Short mmCIF file of C-alpha atoms in Angstrom, two decimals:
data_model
loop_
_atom_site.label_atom_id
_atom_site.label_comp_id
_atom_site.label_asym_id
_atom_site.label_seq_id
_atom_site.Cartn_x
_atom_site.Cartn_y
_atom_site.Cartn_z
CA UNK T 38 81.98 246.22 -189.15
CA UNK T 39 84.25 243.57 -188.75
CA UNK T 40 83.14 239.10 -187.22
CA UNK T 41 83.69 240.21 -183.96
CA UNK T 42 81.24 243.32 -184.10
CA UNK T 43 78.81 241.44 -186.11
CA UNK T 44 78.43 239.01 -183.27
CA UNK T 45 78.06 241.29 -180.45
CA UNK T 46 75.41 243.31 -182.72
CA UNK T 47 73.36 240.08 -183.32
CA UNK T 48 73.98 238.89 -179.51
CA UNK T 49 72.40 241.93 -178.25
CA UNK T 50 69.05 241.69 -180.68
CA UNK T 51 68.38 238.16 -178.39
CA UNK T 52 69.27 239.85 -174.93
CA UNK T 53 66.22 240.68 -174.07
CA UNK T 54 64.74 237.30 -174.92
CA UNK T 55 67.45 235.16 -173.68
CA UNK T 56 66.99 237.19 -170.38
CA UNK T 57 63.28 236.38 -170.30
CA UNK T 58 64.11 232.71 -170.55
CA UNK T 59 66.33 232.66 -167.85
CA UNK T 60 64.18 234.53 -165.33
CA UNK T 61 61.54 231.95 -165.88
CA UNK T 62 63.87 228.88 -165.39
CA UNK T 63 65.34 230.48 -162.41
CA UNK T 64 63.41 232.75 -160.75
CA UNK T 65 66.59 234.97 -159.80
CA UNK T 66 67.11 238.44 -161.88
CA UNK T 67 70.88 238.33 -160.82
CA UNK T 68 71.36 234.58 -162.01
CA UNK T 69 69.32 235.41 -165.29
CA UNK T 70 71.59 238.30 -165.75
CA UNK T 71 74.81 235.40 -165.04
CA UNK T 72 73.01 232.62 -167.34
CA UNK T 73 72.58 235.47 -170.68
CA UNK T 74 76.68 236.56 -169.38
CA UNK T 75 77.70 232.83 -169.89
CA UNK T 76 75.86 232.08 -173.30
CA UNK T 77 77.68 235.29 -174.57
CA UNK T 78 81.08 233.95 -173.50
CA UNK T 79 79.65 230.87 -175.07
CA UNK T 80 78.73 232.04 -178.34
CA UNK T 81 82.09 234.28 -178.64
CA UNK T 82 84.20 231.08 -178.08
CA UNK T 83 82.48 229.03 -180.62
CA UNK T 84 82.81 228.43 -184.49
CA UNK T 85 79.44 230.00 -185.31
CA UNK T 86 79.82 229.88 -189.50
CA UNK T 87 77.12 226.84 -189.54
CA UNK T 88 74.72 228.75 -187.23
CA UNK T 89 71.85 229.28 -189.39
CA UNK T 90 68.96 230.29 -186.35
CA UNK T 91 71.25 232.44 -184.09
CA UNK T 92 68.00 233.22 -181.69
CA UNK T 93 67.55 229.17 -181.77
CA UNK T 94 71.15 228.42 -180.89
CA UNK T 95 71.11 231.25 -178.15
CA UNK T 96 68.02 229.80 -176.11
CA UNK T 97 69.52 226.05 -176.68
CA UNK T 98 72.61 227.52 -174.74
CA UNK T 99 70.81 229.49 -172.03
CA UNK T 100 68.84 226.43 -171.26
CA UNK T 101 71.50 224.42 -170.74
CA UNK T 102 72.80 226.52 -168.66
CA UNK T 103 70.34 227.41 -166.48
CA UNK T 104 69.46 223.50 -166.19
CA UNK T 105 73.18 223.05 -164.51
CA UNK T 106 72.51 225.97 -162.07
CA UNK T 107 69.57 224.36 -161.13
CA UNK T 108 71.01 221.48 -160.85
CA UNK T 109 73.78 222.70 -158.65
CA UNK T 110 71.02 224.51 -157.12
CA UNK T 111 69.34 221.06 -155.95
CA UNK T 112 72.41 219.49 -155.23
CA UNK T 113 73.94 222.10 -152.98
CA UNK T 114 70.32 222.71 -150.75
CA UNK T 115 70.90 226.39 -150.79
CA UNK T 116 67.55 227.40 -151.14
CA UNK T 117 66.44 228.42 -147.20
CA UNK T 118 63.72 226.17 -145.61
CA UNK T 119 60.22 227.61 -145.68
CA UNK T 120 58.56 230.18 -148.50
CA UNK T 121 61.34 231.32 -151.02
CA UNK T 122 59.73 233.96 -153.45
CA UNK T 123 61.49 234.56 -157.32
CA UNK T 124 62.86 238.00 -157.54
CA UNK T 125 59.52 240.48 -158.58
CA UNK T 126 59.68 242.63 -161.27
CA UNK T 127 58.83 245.97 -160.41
CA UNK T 128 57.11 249.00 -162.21
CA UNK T 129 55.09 252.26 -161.85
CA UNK T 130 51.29 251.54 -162.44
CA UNK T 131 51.71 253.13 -165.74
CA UNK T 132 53.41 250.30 -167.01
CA UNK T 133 56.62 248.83 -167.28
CA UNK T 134 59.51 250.03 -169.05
CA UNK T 135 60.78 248.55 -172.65
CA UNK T 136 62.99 246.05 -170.87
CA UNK T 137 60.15 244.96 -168.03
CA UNK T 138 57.87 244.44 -171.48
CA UNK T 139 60.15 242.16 -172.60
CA UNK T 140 61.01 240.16 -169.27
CA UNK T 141 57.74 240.21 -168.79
CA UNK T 142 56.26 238.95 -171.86
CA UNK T 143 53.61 235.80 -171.83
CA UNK T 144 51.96 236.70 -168.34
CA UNK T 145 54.83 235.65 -165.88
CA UNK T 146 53.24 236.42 -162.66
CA UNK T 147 54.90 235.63 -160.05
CA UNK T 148 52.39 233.11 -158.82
CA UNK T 149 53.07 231.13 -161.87
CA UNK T 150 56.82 231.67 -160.92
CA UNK T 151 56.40 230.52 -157.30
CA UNK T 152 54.50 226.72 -158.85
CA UNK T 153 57.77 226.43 -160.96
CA UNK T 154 59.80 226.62 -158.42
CA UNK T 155 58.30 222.87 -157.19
CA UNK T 156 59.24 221.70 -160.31
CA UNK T 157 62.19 219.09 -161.27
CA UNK T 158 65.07 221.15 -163.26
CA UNK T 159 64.06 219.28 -166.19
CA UNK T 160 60.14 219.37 -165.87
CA UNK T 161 60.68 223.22 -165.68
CA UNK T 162 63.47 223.30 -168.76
CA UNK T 163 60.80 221.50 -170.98
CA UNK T 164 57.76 223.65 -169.83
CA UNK T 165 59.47 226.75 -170.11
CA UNK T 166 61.18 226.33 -173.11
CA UNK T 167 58.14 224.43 -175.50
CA UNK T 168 55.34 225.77 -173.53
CA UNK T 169 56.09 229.66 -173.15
CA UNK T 170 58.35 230.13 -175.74
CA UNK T 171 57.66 227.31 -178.47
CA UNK T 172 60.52 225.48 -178.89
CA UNK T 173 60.17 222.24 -180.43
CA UNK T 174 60.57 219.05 -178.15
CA UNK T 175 63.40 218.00 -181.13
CA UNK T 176 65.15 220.62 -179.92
CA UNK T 177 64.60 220.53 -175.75
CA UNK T 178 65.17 216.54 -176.04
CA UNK T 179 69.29 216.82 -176.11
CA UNK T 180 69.19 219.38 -173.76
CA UNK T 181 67.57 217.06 -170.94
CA UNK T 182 69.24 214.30 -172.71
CA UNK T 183 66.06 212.08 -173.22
CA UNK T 184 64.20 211.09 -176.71
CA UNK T 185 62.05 213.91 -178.18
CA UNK T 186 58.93 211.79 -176.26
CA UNK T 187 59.95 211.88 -172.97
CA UNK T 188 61.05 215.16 -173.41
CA UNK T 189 57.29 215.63 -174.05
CA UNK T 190 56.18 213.87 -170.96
CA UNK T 191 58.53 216.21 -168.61
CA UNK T 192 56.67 219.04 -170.12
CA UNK T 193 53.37 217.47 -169.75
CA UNK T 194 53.90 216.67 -166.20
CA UNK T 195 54.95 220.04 -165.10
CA UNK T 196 51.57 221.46 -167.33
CA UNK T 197 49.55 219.48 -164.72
CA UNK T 198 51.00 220.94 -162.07
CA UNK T 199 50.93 224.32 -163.16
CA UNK T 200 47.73 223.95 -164.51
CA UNK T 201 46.60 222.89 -160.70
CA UNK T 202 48.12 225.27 -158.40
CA UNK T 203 48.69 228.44 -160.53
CA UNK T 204 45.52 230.29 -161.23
CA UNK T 205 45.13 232.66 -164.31
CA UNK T 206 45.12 235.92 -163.37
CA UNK T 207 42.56 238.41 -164.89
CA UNK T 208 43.75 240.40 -167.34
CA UNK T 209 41.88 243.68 -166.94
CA UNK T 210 44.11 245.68 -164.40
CA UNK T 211 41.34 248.27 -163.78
CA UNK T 212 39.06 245.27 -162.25
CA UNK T 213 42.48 244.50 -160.19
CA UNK T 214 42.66 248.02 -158.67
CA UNK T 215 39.26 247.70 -157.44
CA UNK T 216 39.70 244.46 -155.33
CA UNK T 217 42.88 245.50 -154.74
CA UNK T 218 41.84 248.76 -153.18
CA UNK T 219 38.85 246.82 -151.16
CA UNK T 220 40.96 244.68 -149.72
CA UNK T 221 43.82 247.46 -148.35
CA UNK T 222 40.80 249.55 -146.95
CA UNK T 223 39.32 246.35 -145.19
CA UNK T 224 42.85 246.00 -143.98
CA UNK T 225 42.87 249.72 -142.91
CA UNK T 226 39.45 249.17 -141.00
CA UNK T 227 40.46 246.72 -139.44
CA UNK T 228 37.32 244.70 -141.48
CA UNK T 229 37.26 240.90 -140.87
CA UNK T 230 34.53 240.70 -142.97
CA UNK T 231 35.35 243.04 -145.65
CA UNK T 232 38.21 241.16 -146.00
CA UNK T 233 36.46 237.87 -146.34
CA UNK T 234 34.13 239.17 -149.61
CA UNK T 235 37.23 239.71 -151.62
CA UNK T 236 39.40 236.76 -150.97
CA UNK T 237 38.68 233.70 -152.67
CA UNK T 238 37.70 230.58 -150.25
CA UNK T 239 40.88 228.86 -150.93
CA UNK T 240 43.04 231.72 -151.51
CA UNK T 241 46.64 231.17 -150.44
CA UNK T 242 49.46 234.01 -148.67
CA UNK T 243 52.52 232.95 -148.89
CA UNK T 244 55.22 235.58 -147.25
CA UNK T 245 59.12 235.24 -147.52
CA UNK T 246 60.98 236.59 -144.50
CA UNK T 247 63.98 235.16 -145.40
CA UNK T 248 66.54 233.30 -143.15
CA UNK T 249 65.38 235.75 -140.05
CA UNK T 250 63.00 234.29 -137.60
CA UNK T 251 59.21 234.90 -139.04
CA UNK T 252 56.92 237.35 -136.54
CA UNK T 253 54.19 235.90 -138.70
CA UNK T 254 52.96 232.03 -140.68
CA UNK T 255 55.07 231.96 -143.79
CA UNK T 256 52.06 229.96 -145.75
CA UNK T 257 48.46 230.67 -145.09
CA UNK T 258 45.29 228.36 -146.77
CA UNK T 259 41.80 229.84 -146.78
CA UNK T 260 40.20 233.03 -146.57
CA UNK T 261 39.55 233.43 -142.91
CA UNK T 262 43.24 232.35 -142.01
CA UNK T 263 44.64 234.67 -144.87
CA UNK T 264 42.22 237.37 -143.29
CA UNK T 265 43.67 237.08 -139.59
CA UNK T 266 47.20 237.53 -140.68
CA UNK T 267 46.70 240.30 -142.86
CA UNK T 268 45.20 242.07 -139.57
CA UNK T 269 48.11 240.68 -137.87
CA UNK T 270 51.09 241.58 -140.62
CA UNK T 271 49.22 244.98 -140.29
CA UNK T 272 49.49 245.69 -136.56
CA UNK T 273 52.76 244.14 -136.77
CA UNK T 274 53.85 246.36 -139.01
CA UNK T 275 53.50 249.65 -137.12
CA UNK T 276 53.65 253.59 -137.54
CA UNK T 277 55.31 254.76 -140.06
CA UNK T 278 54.59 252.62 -143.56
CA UNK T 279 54.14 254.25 -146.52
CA UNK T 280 52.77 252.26 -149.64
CA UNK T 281 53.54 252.72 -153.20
CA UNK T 282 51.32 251.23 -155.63
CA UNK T 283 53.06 249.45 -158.20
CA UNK T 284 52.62 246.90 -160.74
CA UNK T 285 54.85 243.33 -159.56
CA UNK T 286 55.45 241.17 -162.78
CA UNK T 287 52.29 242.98 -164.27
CA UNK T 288 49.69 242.67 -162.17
CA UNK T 289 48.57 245.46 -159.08
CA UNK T 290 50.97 245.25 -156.50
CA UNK T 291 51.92 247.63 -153.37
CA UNK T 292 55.43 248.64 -152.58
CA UNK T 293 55.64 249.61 -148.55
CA UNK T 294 58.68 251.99 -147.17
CA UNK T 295 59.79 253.36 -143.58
CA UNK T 296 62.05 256.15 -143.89
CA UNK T 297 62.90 255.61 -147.65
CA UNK T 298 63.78 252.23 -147.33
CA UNK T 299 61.36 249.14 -148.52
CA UNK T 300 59.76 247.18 -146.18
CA UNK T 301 57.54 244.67 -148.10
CA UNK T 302 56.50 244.17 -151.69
CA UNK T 303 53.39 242.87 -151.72
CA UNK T 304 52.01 240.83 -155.17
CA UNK T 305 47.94 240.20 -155.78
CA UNK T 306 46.57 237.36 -157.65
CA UNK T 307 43.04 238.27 -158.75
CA UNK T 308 40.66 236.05 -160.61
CA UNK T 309 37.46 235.97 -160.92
CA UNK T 310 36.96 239.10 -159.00
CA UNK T 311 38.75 237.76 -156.12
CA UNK T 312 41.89 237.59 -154.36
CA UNK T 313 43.55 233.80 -154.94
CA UNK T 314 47.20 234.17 -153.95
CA UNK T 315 49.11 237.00 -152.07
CA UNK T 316 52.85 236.98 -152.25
CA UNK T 317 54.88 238.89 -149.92
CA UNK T 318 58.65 239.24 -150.02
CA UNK T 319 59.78 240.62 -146.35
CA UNK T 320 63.22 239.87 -146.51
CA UNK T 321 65.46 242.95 -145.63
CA UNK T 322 68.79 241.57 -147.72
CA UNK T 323 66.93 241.07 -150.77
CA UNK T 324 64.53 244.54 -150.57
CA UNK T 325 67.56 246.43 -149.86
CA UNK T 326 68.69 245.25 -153.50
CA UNK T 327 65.38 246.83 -154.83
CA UNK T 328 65.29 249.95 -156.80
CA UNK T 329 62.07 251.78 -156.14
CA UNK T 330 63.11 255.19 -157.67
CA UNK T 331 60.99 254.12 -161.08
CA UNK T 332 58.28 254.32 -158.50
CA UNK T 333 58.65 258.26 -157.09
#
């Protein structure tokens, strides 16, 4: 096996993680896939004899580069006004497959992903990098080009935040199903107050319809005004709608279809035994990119 081969073969034992760490700095499964792309063109251009951490070196390189499409991000405004959802991650109930696991590694719900998207390019480089995937602040500091300390305060900053607006989901998926399921039948019923018991006082519904005009509130605070547009996202939505249930980054989730073709993916937030966030991604473009055949 010759340099070249070498290279590739240790490249490709990172992928997975590299991948990870750019779907949490950038919310976008297409971009991640761009970001790991670039650090291999990267790493195949460089003089990598005094590389002794290869894994190290790899996630120094992704970060910087997802910090400049971020960056560019910012600077160009291209995100649309209103509720902008990351790309969810998609599997059968039984679980994800070996390269979800990985992607999906450390609880990444997509709540968690939505309160990172508020964040500063370099608030969310430091948290993501030292806070889900241990990298010392030594090594984050030249990245953001700041001391090792105030790379420490970016990350601290962005923990507050997080640690206010993105609610730790329970773990036990069984417990999900079960509020879940209550709150799809009080849907079905038509059940104001069914729907009421399971959602948390303050829980949140946030839908992305993308750049076409919304039939519905994008952002919804409080259980009674999360419970009236459910009932009205359900009447809206007609005949017809089949759902698939599915597990979205992890945790119980419902894939919807007309005539084979997605119509909503739907993402539950449960803790405590209730409903705190909902996160619906309506947006034709983006579910036409969806593949729900792991679903079937």
């Amino acid at each position: 096996m010759n340099e070249n081969d070498l290279l590739a073969e240790g490249f490709e034992a990172h992928r997975g993680h590299l991948r990870a760490v750019a779907y949490r700095m950038l919310g976008s499964l297409s971009e991640a896939d761009d970001a790991v792309q670039e650090a291999w063109l990267r790493l195949s251009r460089s003089d990598t004899g005094a590389v002794e951490n290869l894994g190290g070196w790899l996630t120094t390189v992704v970060g910087r580069v997802c910090l400049d499409m971020l960056r560019s991000r910012t600077a160009r405004r291209e995100e649309p006004l209103g509720v902008h959802l990351p790309d969810p991650v998609i599997s059968r109930v039984s679980g994800p497959g070996p390269e979800d696991q990985a992607l999906l590694a450390d609880s990444v719900g997509l709540a968690l992903l939505v309160v990172l998207e508020t964040l500063a390019p370099a608030e969310r480089l430091a948290f993501v990098l030292h806070d889900l995937f241990a990298v010392p602040f030594d090594e984050i500091a030249p990245i953001v080009d700041r001391t090792p300390a105030a790379a420490r305060q970016l990350a601290s900053r962005a923990r507050r935040r997080v640690r206010g607006a993105a609610p730790v989901p329970d773990a036990d998926l069984v417990r999900q199903r079960e509020v879940v399921g209550a709150f799809l039948a009080a849907v079905r019923e038509g059940d104001f107050e069914g729907l009421i018991a399971v959602l948390d006082p303050d829980v949140v519904l946030r839908a992305d319809y993308g750049p076409v005009p919304a039939p519905a509130a994008r952002e919804v605070h409080g259980a009674a005004a999360v419970a009236e547009q459910a009932l009205t996202f359900s009447r809206l939505s007609g005949p017809g709608l089949h759902a698939h249930p599915a597990l979205v980054n992890g945790a119980v989730g419902v894939v919807s279809s007309r005539e084979g073709r997605p119509y909503s993916v739907l993402a539950f937030t449960v803790a405590d035994g209730r409903i705190v966030a909902i996160d619906i991604l309506a947006d034709p473009e983006r579910l036409s990119g969806l593949d729900l055949t792991d679903l079937d």
